[in-house]
PDB file of C-alpha atoms and ligand atoms in Angstrom:
ATOM      1  CA  UNK C   1      -9.324 314.667 -22.995  1.00 57.00           C
ATOM      2  CA  UNK C   2      -5.870 313.807 -21.562  1.00 56.00           C
ATOM      3  CA  UNK C   3      -6.346 310.248 -22.763  1.00 54.00           C
ATOM      4  CA  UNK C   4      -7.108 311.484 -26.305  1.00 52.00           C
ATOM      5  CA  UNK C   5      -4.067 313.758 -26.235  1.00 50.00           C
ATOM      6  CA  UNK C   6      -1.876 310.887 -25.049  1.00 54.00           C
ATOM      7  CA  UNK C   7      -3.235 308.643 -27.829  1.00 52.00           C
ATOM      8  CA  UNK C   8      -2.625 311.334 -30.461  1.00 55.00           C
ATOM      9  CA  UNK C   9       0.970 311.662 -29.279  1.00 54.00           C
ATOM     10  CA  UNK C  10       1.546 307.923 -29.042  1.00 51.00           C
ATOM     11  CA  UNK C  11      -0.028 306.790 -32.348  1.00 52.00           C
ATOM     12  CA  UNK C  12       2.514 308.377 -34.741  1.00 52.00           C
ATOM     13  CA  UNK C  13       5.337 306.903 -32.667  1.00 49.00           C
ATOM     14  CA  UNK C  14       3.675 303.518 -32.909  1.00 56.00           C
ATOM     15  CA  UNK C  15       3.528 303.794 -36.714  1.00 57.00           C
ATOM     16  CA  UNK C  16       7.138 304.934 -36.819  1.00 54.00           C
ATOM     17  CA  UNK C  17       8.405 301.934 -34.900  1.00 64.00           C
ATOM     18  CA  UNK C  18       6.450 299.379 -36.960  1.00 72.00           C
ATOM     19  CA  UNK C  19       8.187 296.697 -38.960  1.00 85.00           C
ATOM     20  CA  UNK C  20       7.696 296.851 -42.704  1.00 92.00           C
ATOM     21  CA  UNK C  21       5.370 294.034 -43.776  1.00 93.00           C
ATOM     22  CA  UNK C  22       5.720 292.587 -47.280  1.00 96.00           C
ATOM     23  CA  UNK C  23       2.293 290.981 -47.221  1.00 96.00           C
ATOM     24  CA  UNK C  24      -0.339 292.912 -49.171  1.00 97.00           C
ATOM     25  CA  UNK C  25      -1.322 294.420 -52.499  1.00 98.00           C
ATOM     26  CA  UNK C  26       1.344 296.636 -54.084  1.00 98.00           C
ATOM     27  CA  UNK C  27       1.410 298.894 -57.180  1.00 98.00           C
ATOM     28  CA  UNK C  28       4.448 300.333 -58.969  1.00 98.00           C
ATOM     29  CA  UNK C  29       4.955 303.450 -61.124  1.00 98.00           C
ATOM     30  CA  UNK C  30       4.079 301.497 -64.293  1.00 98.00           C
ATOM     31  CA  UNK C  31       0.692 300.503 -62.879  1.00 98.00           C
ATOM     32  CA  UNK C  32       1.675 296.859 -62.311  1.00 98.00           C
ATOM     33  CA  UNK C  33      -0.083 295.150 -59.400  1.00 98.00           C
ATOM     34  CA  UNK C  34       1.481 292.551 -57.173  1.00 98.00           C
ATOM     35  CA  UNK C  35       0.024 290.508 -54.338  1.00 98.00           C
ATOM     36  CA  UNK C  36       2.394 289.100 -51.708  1.00 98.00           C
ATOM     37  CA  UNK C  37       1.008 286.449 -49.388  1.00 98.00           C
ATOM     38  CA  UNK C  38       2.121 285.821 -45.804  1.00 95.00           C
ATOM     39  CA  UNK C  39       5.823 285.185 -45.215  1.00 95.00           C
ATOM     40  CA  UNK C  40       6.569 281.926 -43.350  1.00 95.00           C
ATOM     41  CA  UNK C  41       9.028 281.467 -40.456  1.00 93.00           C
ATOM     42  CA  UNK C  42      11.893 280.818 -42.870  1.00 94.00           C
ATOM     43  CA  UNK C  43      11.124 284.062 -44.691  1.00 95.00           C
ATOM     44  CA  UNK C  44       9.832 282.551 -47.919  1.00 97.00           C
ATOM     45  CA  UNK C  45       6.706 283.890 -49.581  1.00 98.00           C
ATOM     46  CA  UNK C  46       4.673 283.501 -52.743  1.00 98.00           C
ATOM     47  CA  UNK C  47       2.235 285.687 -54.607  1.00 98.00           C
ATOM     48  CA  UNK C  48       1.157 286.884 -58.009  1.00 98.00           C
ATOM     49  CA  UNK C  49       2.217 289.642 -60.391  1.00 98.00           C
ATOM     50  CA  UNK C  50       0.002 291.417 -62.921  1.00 98.00           C
ATOM     51  CA  UNK C  51       2.321 293.491 -65.072  1.00 98.00           C
ATOM     52  CA  UNK C  52       0.914 296.560 -66.842  1.00 98.00           C
ATOM     53  CA  UNK C  53       3.571 296.401 -69.578  1.00 98.00           C
ATOM     54  CA  UNK C  54       5.446 293.695 -71.468  1.00 98.00           C
ATOM     55  CA  UNK C  55       8.356 293.339 -73.879  1.00 95.00           C
ATOM     56  CA  UNK C  56       6.293 290.933 -76.005  1.00 94.00           C
ATOM     57  CA  UNK C  57       3.064 291.452 -77.939  1.00 93.00           C
ATOM     58  CA  UNK C  58       1.454 288.446 -76.268  1.00 96.00           C
ATOM     59  CA  UNK C  59      -1.591 288.811 -74.053  1.00 98.00           C
ATOM     60  CA  UNK C  60      -0.515 289.584 -70.495  1.00 98.00           C
ATOM     61  CA  UNK C  61      -1.392 286.931 -67.904  1.00 98.00           C
ATOM     62  CA  UNK C  62      -1.166 287.124 -64.131  1.00 98.00           C
ATOM     63  CA  UNK C  63       2.043 285.284 -63.198  1.00 98.00           C
ATOM     64  CA  UNK C  64       3.279 283.602 -60.004  1.00 98.00           C
ATOM     65  CA  UNK C  65       6.115 284.960 -57.901  1.00 98.00           C
ATOM     66  CA  UNK C  66       8.349 283.252 -55.328  1.00 98.00           C
ATOM     67  CA  UNK C  67      10.505 285.151 -52.868  1.00 98.00           C
ATOM     68  CA  UNK C  68      12.420 285.249 -49.642  1.00 98.00           C
ATOM     69  CA  UNK C  69      12.811 287.920 -46.978  1.00 97.00           C
ATOM     70  CA  UNK C  70      16.048 288.261 -45.024  1.00 94.00           C
ATOM     71  CA  UNK C  71      15.744 287.959 -41.204  1.00 87.00           C
ATOM     72  CA  UNK C  72      11.958 287.524 -41.131  1.00 79.00           C
ATOM     73  CA  UNK C  73      10.237 289.549 -38.367  1.00 74.00           C
ATOM     74  CA  UNK C  74      13.563 290.755 -36.963  1.00 75.00           C
ATOM     75  CA  UNK C  75      14.172 293.820 -39.102  1.00 73.00           C
ATOM     76  CA  UNK C  76      12.308 297.081 -39.444  1.00 89.00           C
ATOM     77  CA  UNK C  77      13.392 297.597 -43.053  1.00 93.00           C
ATOM     78  CA  UNK C  78      14.004 294.074 -44.360  1.00 94.00           C
ATOM     79  CA  UNK C  79      15.721 293.196 -47.626  1.00 97.00           C
ATOM     80  CA  UNK C  80      14.117 290.627 -49.907  1.00 97.00           C
ATOM     81  CA  UNK C  81      14.259 289.097 -53.363  1.00 98.00           C
ATOM     82  CA  UNK C  82      11.720 287.405 -55.583  1.00 98.00           C
ATOM     83  CA  UNK C  83      11.405 286.037 -59.083  1.00 98.00           C
ATOM     84  CA  UNK C  84       8.460 286.123 -61.474  1.00 98.00           C
ATOM     85  CA  UNK C  85       7.953 283.272 -63.937  1.00 97.00           C
ATOM     86  CA  UNK C  86       5.949 284.927 -66.678  1.00 98.00           C
ATOM     87  CA  UNK C  87       3.086 282.760 -67.891  1.00 98.00           C
ATOM     88  CA  UNK C  88       2.846 284.449 -71.292  1.00 98.00           C
ATOM     89  CA  UNK C  89       6.516 284.735 -72.319  1.00 97.00           C
ATOM     90  CA  UNK C  90       9.793 282.813 -72.039  1.00 96.00           C
ATOM     91  CA  UNK C  91      11.315 285.506 -69.836  1.00 97.00           C
ATOM     92  CA  UNK C  92      11.909 285.649 -66.127  1.00 98.00           C
ATOM     93  CA  UNK C  93      12.445 288.661 -63.869  1.00 98.00           C
ATOM     94  CA  UNK C  94      14.430 288.779 -60.618  1.00 98.00           C
ATOM     95  CA  UNK C  95      13.729 291.593 -58.164  1.00 98.00           C
ATOM     96  CA  UNK C  96      15.874 292.567 -55.166  1.00 98.00           C
ATOM     97  CA  UNK C  97      14.829 295.274 -52.787  1.00 98.00           C
ATOM     98  CA  UNK C  98      14.124 296.662 -49.383  1.00 97.00           C
ATOM     99  CA  UNK C  99      10.888 297.438 -47.570  1.00 96.00           C
ATOM    100  CA  UNK C 100      10.725 300.882 -45.947  1.00 95.00           C
ATOM    101  CA  UNK C 101       8.159 302.303 -43.560  1.00 94.00           C
ATOM    102  CA  UNK C 102       8.089 306.072 -42.977  1.00 93.00           C
ATOM    103  CA  UNK C 103       7.230 307.953 -39.778  1.00 91.00           C
ATOM    104  CA  UNK C 104       3.523 307.865 -40.716  1.00 92.00           C
ATOM    105  CA  UNK C 105       3.551 304.103 -41.247  1.00 92.00           C
ATOM    106  CA  UNK C 106       3.472 304.356 -45.071  1.00 94.00           C
ATOM    107  CA  UNK C 107       5.253 301.380 -46.624  1.00 96.00           C
ATOM    108  CA  UNK C 108       7.188 301.278 -49.906  1.00 97.00           C
ATOM    109  CA  UNK C 109       9.228 298.596 -51.649  1.00 98.00           C
ATOM    110  CA  UNK C 110      12.314 299.986 -53.364  1.00 98.00           C
ATOM    111  CA  UNK C 111      13.503 297.444 -55.914  1.00 98.00           C
ATOM    112  CA  UNK C 112      15.972 296.804 -58.716  1.00 99.00           C
ATOM    113  CA  UNK C 113      15.095 294.207 -61.350  1.00 98.00           C
ATOM    114  CA  UNK C 114      16.723 292.151 -64.098  1.00 98.00           C
ATOM    115  CA  UNK C 115      14.524 290.875 -66.926  1.00 98.00           C
ATOM    116  CA  UNK C 116      16.085 288.013 -68.874  1.00 98.00           C
ATOM    117  CA  UNK C 117      14.486 287.152 -72.182  1.00 97.00           C
ATOM    118  CA  UNK C 118      15.107 283.958 -74.118  1.00 97.00           C
ATOM    119  CA  UNK C 119      17.384 284.356 -77.126  1.00 97.00           C
ATOM    120  CA  UNK C 120      17.909 281.736 -79.832  1.00 97.00           C
ATOM    121  CA  UNK C 121      21.712 281.789 -79.640  1.00 98.00           C
ATOM    122  CA  UNK C 122      24.280 282.693 -76.983  1.00 97.00           C
ATOM    123  CA  UNK C 123      25.583 285.181 -79.541  1.00 98.00           C
ATOM    124  CA  UNK C 124      22.522 287.260 -78.657  1.00 98.00           C
ATOM    125  CA  UNK C 125      23.184 287.164 -74.908  1.00 98.00           C
ATOM    126  CA  UNK C 126      24.445 290.744 -75.009  1.00 98.00           C
ATOM    127  CA  UNK C 127      20.901 291.980 -75.658  1.00 98.00           C
ATOM    128  CA  UNK C 128      19.008 289.490 -73.520  1.00 98.00           C
ATOM    129  CA  UNK C 129      18.916 291.330 -70.184  1.00 98.00           C
ATOM    130  CA  UNK C 130      17.169 294.546 -69.224  1.00 98.00           C
ATOM    131  CA  UNK C 131      17.701 296.285 -65.887  1.00 98.00           C
ATOM    132  CA  UNK C 132      15.611 298.821 -64.055  1.00 98.00           C
ATOM    133  CA  UNK C 133      14.365 300.136 -60.743  1.00 98.00           C
ATOM    134  CA  UNK C 134      10.843 300.196 -59.419  1.00 98.00           C
ATOM    135  CA  UNK C 135       9.079 301.586 -56.357  1.00 98.00           C
ATOM    136  CA  UNK C 136       5.942 299.860 -55.098  1.00 98.00           C
ATOM    137  CA  UNK C 137       3.448 301.498 -52.778  1.00 98.00           C
ATOM    138  CA  UNK C 138       1.013 299.583 -50.653  1.00 96.00           C
ATOM    139  CA  UNK C 139      -2.536 299.669 -52.012  1.00 95.00           C
ATOM    140  CA  UNK C 140      -4.179 297.486 -49.366  1.00 82.00           C
TER     141      UNK C 140
HETATM  142  C1  LIG J 201       7.884 289.981 -70.726  1.00 97.14           C
HETATM  143  O1  LIG J 201       7.761 291.099 -71.244  1.00 97.14           O
HETATM  144  O2  LIG J 201       8.434 289.028 -71.326  1.00 97.14           O
HETATM  145  C2  LIG J 201       7.360 289.711 -69.348  1.00 97.14           C
HETATM  146  C3  LIG J 201       6.843 290.907 -68.633  1.00 97.14           C
HETATM  147  C4  LIG J 201       7.935 291.771 -68.040  1.00 97.14           C
HETATM  148  C5  LIG J 201       7.407 292.961 -67.282  1.00 97.14           C
HETATM  149  C6  LIG J 201       8.518 293.835 -66.739  1.00 97.14           C
HETATM  150  S1  LIG J 201       9.330 293.144 -65.322  1.00 97.14           S
HETATM  151  C7  LIG J 201      10.077 294.675 -64.939  1.00 97.14           C
HETATM  152  C8  LIG J 201       9.085 295.771 -65.285  1.00 97.14           C
HETATM  153  N1  LIG J 201       8.253 296.082 -64.144  1.00 97.14           N
HETATM  154  C9  LIG J 201       6.978 295.746 -64.363  1.00 97.14           C
HETATM  155  O3  LIG J 201       6.063 295.912 -63.539  1.00 97.14           O
HETATM  156  N2  LIG J 201       6.839 295.205 -65.563  1.00 97.14           N
HETATM  157  C10 LIG J 201       8.079 295.215 -66.305  1.00 97.14           C
END
């Protein structure tokens, strides 16, 4: 019984002190799904992004992402960035963000993104970039 009590007291602390891990399946408030694969020693990672929405009318395709985490395995709440090269449009999106883990061990990615679409002339550059924020929660 004392052992169980000790475990119950220790487990939340364990979750609270855990490092936030980018690897996994994530979903944002739009319903987009993203898979991040294991980060290597240099902090780089790859994965795939299945967006739920698009600025084009083309059929959405799962698209590759490439990213890098700052100070891999040394930070509890690491910063990171990644880009998505959309396979169904001429646009690209760059995300920057930070991974947070709460006292219960729940992880979230808080990000800001820039979506650059291709325009036919530099005169249209003024309307070529969208900006937004997105929060991802870990699904698996
Ligand atoms: C395009 O429309 O040309 C490509 C798809 C862009 C999807 C954007 S990226 C930022 C925002 N967050 C998402 O999950 N999807 C949209």
